[in-house]
XYZ file of N, CA and C in Angstrom:
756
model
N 0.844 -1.198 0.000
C 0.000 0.000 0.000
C 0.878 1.247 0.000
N 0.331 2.732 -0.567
C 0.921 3.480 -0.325
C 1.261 3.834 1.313
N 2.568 5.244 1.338
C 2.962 5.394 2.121
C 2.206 6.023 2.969
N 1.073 6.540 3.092
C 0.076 7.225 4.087
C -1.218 6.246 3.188
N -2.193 5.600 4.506
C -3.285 5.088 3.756
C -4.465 6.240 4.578
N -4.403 7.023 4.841
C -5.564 7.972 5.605
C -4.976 9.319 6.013
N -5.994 10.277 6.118
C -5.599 11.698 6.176
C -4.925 11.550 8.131
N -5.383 10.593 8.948
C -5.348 10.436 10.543
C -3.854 9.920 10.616
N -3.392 9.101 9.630
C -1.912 8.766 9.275
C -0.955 9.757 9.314
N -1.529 10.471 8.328
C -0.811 11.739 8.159
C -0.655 12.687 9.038
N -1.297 12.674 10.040
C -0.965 13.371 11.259
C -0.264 13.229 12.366
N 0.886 13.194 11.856
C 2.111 12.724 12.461
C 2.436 12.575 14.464
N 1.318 13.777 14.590
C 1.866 14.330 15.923
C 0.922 13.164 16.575
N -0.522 12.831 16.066
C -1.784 12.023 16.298
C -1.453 10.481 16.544
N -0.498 10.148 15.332
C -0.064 8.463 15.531
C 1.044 8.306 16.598
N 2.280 9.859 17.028
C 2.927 9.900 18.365
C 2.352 9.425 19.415
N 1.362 10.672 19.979
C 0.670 10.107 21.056
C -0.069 9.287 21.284
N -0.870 8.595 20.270
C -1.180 7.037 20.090
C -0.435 6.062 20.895
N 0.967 6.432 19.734
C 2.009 4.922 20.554
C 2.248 5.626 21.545
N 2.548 6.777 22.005
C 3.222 6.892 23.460
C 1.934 6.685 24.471
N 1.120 6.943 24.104
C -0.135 6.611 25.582
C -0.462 4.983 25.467
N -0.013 3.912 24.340
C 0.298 2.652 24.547
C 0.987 2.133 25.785
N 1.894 3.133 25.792
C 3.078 2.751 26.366
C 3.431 3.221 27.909
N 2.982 4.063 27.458
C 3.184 5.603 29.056
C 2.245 5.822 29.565
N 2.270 5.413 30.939
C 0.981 5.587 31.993
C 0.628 6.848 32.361
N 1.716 7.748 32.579
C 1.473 9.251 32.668
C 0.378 9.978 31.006
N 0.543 9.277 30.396
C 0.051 9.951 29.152
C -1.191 9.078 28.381
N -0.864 7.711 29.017
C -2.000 6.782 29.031
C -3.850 7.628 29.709
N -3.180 7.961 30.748
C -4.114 8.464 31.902
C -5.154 9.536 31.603
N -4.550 10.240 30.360
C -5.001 11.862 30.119
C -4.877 12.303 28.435
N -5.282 10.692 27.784
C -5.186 11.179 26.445
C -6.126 11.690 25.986
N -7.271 11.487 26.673
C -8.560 11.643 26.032
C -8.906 13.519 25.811
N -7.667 13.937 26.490
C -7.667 15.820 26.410
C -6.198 15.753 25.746
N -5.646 15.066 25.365
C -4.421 15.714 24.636
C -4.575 16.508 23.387
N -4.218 17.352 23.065
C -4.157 18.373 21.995
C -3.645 17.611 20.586
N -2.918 16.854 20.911
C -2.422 16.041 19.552
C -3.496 15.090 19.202
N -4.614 14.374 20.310
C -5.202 13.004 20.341
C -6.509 13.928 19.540
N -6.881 15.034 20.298
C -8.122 15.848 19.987
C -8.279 16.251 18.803
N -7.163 16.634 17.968
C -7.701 16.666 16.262
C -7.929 15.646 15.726
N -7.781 14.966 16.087
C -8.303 13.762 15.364
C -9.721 12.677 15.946
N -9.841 13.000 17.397
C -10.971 12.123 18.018
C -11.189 13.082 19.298
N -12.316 12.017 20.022
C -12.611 12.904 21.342
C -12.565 14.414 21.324
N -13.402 14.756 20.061
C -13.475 16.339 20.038
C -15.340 16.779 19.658
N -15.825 15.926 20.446
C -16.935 16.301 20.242
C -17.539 17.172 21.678
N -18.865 18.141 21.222
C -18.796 19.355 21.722
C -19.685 19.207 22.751
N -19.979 19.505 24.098
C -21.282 19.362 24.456
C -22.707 19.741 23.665
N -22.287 20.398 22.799
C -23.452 21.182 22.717
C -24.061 19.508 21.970
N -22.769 19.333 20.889
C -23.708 17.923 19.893
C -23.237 16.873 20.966
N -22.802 16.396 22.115
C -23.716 15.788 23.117
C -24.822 15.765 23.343
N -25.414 17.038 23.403
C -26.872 16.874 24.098
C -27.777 16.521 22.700
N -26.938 16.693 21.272
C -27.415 16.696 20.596
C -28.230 14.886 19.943
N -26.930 14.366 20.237
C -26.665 12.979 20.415
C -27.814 12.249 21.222
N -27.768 13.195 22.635
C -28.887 12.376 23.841
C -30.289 12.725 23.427
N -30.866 13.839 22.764
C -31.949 13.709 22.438
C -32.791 12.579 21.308
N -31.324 12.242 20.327
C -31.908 11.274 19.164
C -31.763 10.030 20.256
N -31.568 9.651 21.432
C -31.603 8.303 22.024
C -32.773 8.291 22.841
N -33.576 7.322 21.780
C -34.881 6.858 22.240
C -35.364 6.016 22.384
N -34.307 4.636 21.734
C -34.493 2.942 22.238
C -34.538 3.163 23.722
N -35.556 2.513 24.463
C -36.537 1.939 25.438
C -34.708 1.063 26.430
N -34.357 0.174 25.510
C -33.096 -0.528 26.107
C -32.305 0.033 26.412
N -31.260 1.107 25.171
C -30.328 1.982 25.170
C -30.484 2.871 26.196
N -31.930 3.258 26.120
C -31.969 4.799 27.171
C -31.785 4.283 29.041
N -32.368 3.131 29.360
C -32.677 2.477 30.339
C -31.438 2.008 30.913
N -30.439 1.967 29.781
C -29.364 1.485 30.223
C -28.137 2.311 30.192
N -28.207 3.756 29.655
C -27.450 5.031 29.996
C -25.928 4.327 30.438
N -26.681 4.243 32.187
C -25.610 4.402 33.159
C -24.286 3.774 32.714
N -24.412 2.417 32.142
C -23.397 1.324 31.796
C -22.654 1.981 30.980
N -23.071 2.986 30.127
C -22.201 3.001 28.604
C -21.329 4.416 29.337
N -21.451 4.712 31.333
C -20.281 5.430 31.872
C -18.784 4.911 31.733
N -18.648 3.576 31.729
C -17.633 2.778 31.724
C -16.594 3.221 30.535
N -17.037 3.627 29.615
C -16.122 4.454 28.681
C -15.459 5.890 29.064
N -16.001 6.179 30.196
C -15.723 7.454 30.650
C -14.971 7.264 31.696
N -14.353 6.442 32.055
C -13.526 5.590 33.204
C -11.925 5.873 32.725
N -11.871 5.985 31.507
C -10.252 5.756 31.482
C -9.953 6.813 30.376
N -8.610 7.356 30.589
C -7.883 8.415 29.581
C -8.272 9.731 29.505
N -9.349 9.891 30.672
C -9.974 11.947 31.435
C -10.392 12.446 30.643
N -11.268 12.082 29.993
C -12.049 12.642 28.624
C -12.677 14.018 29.632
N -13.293 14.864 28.545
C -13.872 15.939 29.112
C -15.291 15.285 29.477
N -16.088 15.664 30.476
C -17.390 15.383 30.530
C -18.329 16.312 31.256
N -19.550 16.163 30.654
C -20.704 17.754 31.426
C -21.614 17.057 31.413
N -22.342 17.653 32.816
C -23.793 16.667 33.293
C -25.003 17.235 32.115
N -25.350 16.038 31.881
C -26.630 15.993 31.068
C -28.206 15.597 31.406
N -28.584 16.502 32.685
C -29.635 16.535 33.180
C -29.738 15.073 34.263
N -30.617 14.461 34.191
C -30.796 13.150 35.037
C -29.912 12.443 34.603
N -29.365 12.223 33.482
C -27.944 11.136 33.126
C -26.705 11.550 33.533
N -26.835 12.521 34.467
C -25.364 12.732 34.856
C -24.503 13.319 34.246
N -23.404 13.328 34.506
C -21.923 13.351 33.846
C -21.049 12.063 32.486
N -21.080 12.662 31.508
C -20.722 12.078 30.554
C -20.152 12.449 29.499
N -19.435 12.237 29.055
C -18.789 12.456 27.403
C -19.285 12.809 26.772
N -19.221 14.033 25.788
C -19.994 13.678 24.556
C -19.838 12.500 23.512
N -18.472 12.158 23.652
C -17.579 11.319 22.300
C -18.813 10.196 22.968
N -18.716 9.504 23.827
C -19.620 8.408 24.642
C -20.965 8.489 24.208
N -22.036 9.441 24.314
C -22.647 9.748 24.203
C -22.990 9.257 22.076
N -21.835 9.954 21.694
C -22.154 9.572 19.813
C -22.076 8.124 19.757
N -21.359 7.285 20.458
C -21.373 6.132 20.143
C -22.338 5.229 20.959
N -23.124 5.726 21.763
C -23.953 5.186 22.546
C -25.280 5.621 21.366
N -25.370 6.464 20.437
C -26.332 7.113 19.420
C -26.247 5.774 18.111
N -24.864 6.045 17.704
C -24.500 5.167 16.919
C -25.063 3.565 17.588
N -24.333 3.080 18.840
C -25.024 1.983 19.248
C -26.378 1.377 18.670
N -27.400 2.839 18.837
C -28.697 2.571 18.562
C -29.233 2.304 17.417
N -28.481 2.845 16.400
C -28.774 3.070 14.900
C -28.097 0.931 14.641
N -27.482 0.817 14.952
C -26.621 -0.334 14.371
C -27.980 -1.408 14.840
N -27.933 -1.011 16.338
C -29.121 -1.921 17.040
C -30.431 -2.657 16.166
N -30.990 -0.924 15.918
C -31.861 -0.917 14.669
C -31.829 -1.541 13.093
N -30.576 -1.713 13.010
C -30.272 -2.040 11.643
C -30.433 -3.348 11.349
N -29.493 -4.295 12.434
C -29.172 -5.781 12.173
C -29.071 -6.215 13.365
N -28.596 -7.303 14.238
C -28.477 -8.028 14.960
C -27.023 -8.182 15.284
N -27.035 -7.710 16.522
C -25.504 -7.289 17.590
C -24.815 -8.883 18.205
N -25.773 -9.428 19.023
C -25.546 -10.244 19.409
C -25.519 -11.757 18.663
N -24.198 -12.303 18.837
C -23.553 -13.505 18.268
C -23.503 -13.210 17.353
N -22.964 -12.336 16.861
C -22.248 -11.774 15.244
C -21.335 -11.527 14.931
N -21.020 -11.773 13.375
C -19.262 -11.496 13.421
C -18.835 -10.200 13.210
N -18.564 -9.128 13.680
C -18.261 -7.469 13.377
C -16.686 -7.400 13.329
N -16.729 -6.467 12.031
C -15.520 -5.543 11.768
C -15.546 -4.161 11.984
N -14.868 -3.724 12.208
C -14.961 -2.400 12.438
C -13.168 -1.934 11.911
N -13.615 -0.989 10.543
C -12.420 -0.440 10.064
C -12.191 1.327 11.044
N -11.224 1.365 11.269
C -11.206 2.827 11.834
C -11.646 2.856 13.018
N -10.802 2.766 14.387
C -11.669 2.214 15.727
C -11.201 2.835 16.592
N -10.428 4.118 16.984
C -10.318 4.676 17.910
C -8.972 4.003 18.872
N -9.848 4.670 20.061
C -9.451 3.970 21.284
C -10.256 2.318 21.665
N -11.379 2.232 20.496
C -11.965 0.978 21.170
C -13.176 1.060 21.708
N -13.740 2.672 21.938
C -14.659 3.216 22.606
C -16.395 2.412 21.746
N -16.215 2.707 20.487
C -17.483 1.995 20.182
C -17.475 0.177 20.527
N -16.974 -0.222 20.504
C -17.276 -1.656 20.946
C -17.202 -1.772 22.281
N -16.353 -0.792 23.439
C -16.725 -0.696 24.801
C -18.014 -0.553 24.884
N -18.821 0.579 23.845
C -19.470 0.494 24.830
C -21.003 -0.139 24.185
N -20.744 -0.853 22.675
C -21.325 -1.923 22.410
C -21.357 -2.742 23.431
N -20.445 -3.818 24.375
C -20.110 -4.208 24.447
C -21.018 -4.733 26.029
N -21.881 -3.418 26.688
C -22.355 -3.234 27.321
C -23.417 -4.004 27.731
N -23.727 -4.095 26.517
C -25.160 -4.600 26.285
C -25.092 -5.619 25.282
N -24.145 -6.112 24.632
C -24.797 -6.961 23.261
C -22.738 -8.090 23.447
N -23.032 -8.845 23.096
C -21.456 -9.835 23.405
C -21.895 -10.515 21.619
N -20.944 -9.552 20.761
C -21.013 -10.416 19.329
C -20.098 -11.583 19.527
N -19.826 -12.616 18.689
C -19.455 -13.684 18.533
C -18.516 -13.644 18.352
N -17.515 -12.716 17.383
C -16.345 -11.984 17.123
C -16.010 -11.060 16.918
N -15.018 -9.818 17.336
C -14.945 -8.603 16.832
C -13.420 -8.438 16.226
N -13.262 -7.683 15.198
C -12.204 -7.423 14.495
C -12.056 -5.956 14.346
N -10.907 -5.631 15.314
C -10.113 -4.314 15.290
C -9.352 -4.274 14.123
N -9.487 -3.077 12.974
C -8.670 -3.125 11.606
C -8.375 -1.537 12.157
N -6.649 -0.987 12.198
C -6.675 -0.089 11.938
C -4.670 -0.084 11.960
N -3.842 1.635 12.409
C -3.156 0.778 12.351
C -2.080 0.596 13.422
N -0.788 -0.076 13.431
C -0.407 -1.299 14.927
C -0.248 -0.138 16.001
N -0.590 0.861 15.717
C 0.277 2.157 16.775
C -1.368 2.317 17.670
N -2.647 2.670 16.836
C -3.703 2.486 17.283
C -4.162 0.865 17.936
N -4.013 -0.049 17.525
C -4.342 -1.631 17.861
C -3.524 -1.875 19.156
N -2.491 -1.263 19.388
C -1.834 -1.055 20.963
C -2.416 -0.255 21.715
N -2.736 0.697 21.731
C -4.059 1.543 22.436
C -4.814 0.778 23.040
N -5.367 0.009 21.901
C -6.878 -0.853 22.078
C -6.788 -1.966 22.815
N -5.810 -2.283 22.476
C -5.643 -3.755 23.575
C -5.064 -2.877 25.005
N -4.547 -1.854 25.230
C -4.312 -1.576 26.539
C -5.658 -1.176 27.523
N -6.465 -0.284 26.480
C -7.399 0.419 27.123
C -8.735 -0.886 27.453
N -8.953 -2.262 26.379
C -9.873 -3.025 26.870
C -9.129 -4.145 27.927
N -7.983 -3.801 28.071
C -7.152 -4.812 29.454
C -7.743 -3.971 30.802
N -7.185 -2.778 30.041
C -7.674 -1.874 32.002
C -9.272 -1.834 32.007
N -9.999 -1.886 31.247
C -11.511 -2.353 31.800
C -11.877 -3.784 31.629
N -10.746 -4.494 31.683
C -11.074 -5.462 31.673
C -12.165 -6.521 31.119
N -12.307 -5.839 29.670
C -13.333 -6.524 28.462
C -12.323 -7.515 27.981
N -12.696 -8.824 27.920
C -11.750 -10.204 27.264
C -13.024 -11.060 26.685
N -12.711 -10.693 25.758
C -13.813 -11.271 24.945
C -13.058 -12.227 23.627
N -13.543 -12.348 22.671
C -13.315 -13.011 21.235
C -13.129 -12.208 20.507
N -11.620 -11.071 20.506
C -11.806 -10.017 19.304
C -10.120 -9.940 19.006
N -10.203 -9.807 18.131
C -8.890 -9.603 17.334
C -8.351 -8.439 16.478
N -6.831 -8.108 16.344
C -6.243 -7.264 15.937
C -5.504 -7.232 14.635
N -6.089 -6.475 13.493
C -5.234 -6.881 12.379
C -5.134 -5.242 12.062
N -3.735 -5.324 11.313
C -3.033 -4.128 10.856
C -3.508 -4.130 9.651
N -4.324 -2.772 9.653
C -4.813 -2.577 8.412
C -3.991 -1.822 7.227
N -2.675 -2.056 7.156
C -1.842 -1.501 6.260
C -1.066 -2.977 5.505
N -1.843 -3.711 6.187
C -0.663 -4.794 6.034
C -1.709 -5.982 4.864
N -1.481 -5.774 3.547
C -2.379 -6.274 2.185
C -2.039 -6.919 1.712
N -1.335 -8.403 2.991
C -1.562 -9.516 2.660
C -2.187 -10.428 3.570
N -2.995 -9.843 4.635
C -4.060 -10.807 5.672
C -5.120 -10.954 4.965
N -5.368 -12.215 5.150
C -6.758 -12.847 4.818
C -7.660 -12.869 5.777
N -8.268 -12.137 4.753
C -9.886 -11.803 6.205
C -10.549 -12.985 5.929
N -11.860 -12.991 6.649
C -12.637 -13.987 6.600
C -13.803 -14.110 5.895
N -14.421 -15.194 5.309
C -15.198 -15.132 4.143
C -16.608 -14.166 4.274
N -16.786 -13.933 5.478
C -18.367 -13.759 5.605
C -17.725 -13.049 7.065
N -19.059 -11.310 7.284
C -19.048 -11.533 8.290
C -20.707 -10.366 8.293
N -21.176 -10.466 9.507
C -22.489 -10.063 9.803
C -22.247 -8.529 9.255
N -21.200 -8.020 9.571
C -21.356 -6.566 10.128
C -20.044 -5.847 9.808
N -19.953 -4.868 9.043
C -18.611 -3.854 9.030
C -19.305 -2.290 9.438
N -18.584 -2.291 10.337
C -18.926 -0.328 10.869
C -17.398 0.597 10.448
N -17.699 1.222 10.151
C -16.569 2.496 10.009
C -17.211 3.707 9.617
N -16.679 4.186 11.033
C -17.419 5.979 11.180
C -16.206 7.078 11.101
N -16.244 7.644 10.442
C -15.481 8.655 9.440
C -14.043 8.478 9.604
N -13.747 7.092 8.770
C -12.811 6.252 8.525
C -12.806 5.746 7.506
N -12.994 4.659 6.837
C -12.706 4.705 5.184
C -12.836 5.687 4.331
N -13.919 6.538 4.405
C -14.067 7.276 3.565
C -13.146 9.029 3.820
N -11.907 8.616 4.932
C -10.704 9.380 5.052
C -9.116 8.921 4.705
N -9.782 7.383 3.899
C -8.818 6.623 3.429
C -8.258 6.764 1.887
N -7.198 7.241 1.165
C -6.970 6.932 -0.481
C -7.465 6.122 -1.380
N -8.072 6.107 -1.996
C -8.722 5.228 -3.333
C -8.113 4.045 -3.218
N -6.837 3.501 -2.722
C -6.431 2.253 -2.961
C -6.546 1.258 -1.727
N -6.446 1.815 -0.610
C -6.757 1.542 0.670
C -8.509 1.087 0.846
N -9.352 2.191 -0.394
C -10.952 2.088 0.021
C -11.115 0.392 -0.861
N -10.331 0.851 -1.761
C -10.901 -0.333 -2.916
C -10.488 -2.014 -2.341
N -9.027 -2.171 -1.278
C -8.618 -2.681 -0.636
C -9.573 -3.685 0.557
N -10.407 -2.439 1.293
C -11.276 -3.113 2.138
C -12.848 -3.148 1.357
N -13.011 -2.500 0.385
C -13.929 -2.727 -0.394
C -13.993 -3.951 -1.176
N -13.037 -4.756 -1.335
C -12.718 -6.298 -2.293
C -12.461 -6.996 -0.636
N -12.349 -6.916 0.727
C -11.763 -7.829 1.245
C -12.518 -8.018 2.325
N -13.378 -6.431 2.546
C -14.177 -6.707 3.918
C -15.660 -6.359 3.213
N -16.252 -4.965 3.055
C -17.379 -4.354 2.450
C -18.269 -5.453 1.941
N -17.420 -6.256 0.550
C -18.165 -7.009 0.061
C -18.588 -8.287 0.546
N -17.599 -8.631 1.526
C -18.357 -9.837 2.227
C -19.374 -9.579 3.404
N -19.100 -8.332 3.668
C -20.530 -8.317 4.959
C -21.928 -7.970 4.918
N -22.702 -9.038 5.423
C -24.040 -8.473 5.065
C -24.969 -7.562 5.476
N -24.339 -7.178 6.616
C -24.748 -5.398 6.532
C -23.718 -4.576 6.877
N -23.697 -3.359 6.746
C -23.057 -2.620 6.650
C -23.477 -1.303 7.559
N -22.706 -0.804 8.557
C -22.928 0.844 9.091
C -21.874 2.047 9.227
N -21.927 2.949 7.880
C -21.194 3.423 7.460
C -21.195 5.176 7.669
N -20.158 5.822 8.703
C -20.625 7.319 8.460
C -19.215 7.577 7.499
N -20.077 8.519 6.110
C -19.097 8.469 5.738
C -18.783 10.069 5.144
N -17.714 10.873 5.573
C -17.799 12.214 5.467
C -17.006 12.725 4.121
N -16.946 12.005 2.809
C -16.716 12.587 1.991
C -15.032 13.626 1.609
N -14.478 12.715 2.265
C -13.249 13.402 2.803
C -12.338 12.940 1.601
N -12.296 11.502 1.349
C -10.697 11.148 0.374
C -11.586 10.312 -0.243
N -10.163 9.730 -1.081
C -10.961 8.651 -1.960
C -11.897 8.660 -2.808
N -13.025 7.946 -3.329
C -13.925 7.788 -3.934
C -14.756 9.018 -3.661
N -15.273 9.562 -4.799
C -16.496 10.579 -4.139
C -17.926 9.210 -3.859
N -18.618 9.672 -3.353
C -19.746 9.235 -2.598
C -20.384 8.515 -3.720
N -20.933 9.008 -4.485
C -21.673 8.441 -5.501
C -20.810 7.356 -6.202
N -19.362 7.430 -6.482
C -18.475 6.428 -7.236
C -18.403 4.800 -5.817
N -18.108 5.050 -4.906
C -18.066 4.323 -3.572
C -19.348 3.649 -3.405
N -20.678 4.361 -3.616
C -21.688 3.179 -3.462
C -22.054 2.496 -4.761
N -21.451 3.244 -5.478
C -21.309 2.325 -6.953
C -21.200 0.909 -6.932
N -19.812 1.218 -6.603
C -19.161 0.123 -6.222
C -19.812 -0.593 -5.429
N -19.998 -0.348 -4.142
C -20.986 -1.425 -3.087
C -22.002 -2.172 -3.914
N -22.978 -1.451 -5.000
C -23.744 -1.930 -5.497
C -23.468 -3.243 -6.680
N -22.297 -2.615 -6.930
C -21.893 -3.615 -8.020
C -21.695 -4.814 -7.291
N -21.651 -5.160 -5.807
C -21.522 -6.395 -4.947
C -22.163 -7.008 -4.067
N -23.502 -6.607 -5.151
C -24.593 -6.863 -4.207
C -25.362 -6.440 -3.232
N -25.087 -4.938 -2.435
C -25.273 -4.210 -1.578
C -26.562 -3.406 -1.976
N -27.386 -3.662 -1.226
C -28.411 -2.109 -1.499
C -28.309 -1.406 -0.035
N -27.308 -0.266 -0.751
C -27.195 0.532 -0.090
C -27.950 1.238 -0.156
N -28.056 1.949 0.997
C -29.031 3.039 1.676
C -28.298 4.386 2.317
N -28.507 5.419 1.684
C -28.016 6.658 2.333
C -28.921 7.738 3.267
N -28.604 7.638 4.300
C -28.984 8.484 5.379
C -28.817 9.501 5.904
N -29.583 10.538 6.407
C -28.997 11.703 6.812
C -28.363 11.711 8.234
N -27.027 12.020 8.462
C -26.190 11.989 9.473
C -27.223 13.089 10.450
N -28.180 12.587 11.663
C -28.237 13.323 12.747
C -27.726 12.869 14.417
N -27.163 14.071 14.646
C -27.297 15.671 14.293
C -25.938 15.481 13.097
N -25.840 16.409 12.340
C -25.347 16.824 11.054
C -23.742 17.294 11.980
N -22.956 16.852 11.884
C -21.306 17.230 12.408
C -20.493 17.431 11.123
N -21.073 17.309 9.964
C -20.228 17.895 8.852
C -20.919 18.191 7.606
N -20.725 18.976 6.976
C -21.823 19.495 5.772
C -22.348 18.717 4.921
N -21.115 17.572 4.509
C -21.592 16.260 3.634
C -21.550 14.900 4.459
N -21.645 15.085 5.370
C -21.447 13.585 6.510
C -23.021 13.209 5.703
N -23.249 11.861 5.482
C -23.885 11.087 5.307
C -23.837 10.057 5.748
N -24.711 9.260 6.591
C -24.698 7.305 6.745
C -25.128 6.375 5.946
N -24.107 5.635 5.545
C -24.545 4.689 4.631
C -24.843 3.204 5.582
N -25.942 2.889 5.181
C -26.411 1.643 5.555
C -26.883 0.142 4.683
N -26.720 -1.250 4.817
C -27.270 -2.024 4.040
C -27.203 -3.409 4.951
């Protein structure tokens, strides 16, 4: 693959503190406000927090709030009380939103999920809450996948999930899997990188939950092209609340 496969690559200072909060407990402790970590993640605002908590209206999700605090446990994220739910993240909060949308879509539990573009790990924490898939697959790359295995050791999630370096285009994925999520991640990836997990993961999964912000690669319309050409009826959605002018969700 080329020498940068994503614009988050390219941010040299972003993949630093990655590996050093792998590694370093002092910096482990307090990434979730680092200035280098924050352009790139954990920069969501209260305001689209609260924005987030109003679209959460699953009966389960909402009832079960409290649990999806456990993401807010490690690396001092910023957090502001949100009426009767307390104190919480916003970043927590989008993926506890997202949670719901996926919920809605397909079937969480005993499933095989990929997830290209994964953070700290935070969306399957706090999946993870409520729903135990069958397998999960961390794709991103080894500087982030050290993160992830540190941060689900200290909460102590040991489950059935695995780590593959997504730069590395000669692993064989697996034939079939329920579910690929990537939220404004492939579609911040180069045309060769998209087309990459588009022939190796995209097309084998049978559904799909995709935010995708129009950033690199394929324009939008060429990208579900493609999906379609593999069988996919894709579905495009309007990203709420709206965090970028062309953010769209693709679903199938």
């Amino acid at each position: 693959m080329s020498q940068y496969t994503s614009t988050s690559e390219m941010k040299h200072e972003y993949v630093s503190v990655v590996d050093e909060a792998s590694k370093n407990d002092s910096i482990f402790q307090n990434f979730k406000q680092n200035k280098k970590y924050t352009g790139i993640l954990e920069h969501v605002s209260q305001i689209q927090g609260q924005l987030y908590l109003n679209e959460i209206v699953d009966t389960t999700i909402k009832d079960n709030l409290h649990k999806f605090k456990i993401n807010d446990k490690v690396g001092n994220p910023k957090t502001y009380k949100y009426g009767k739910f307390g104190n919480m993240s916003p970043t927590t909060l989008r993926y506890v939103k997202v949670l719901q949308d996926i919920k809605n879509n397909t079937q969480i539990e005993g499933s095989r999920i990929i997830e290209i573009g994964c953070g700290y790990g935070g969306q399957y924490t706090v999946m993870r809450q409520l729903f135990k898939p069958l397998k999960y697959t961390f794709v991103d790359l080894p500087e982030v996948l050290s993160l992830i295995e540190r941060y689900l050791g200290v909460l102590e999630i040991k489950d059935a999930y695995e780590f593959v370096n997504g730069k590395d285009s000669e692993f064989i994925y697996e034939d079939f899997y329920d579910l690929v999520i990537s939220n404004y991640a492939i579609s911040e990836c180069n045309k060769e990188v998209q087309s990459h997990y588009i022939d190796n993961i995209l097309s084998k999964s049978k559904h799909g939950y995709i935010t995708h912000n129009q950033f690199n690669g394929y324009g939008l319309d060429e990208f579900i092209s493609i999906l379609k050409k593999y069988g996919k009826d894709v579905k495009v959605k309007a990203e709420v609340p709206k965090t970028g002018r062309k953010n769209v969700i693709l679903v199938w």
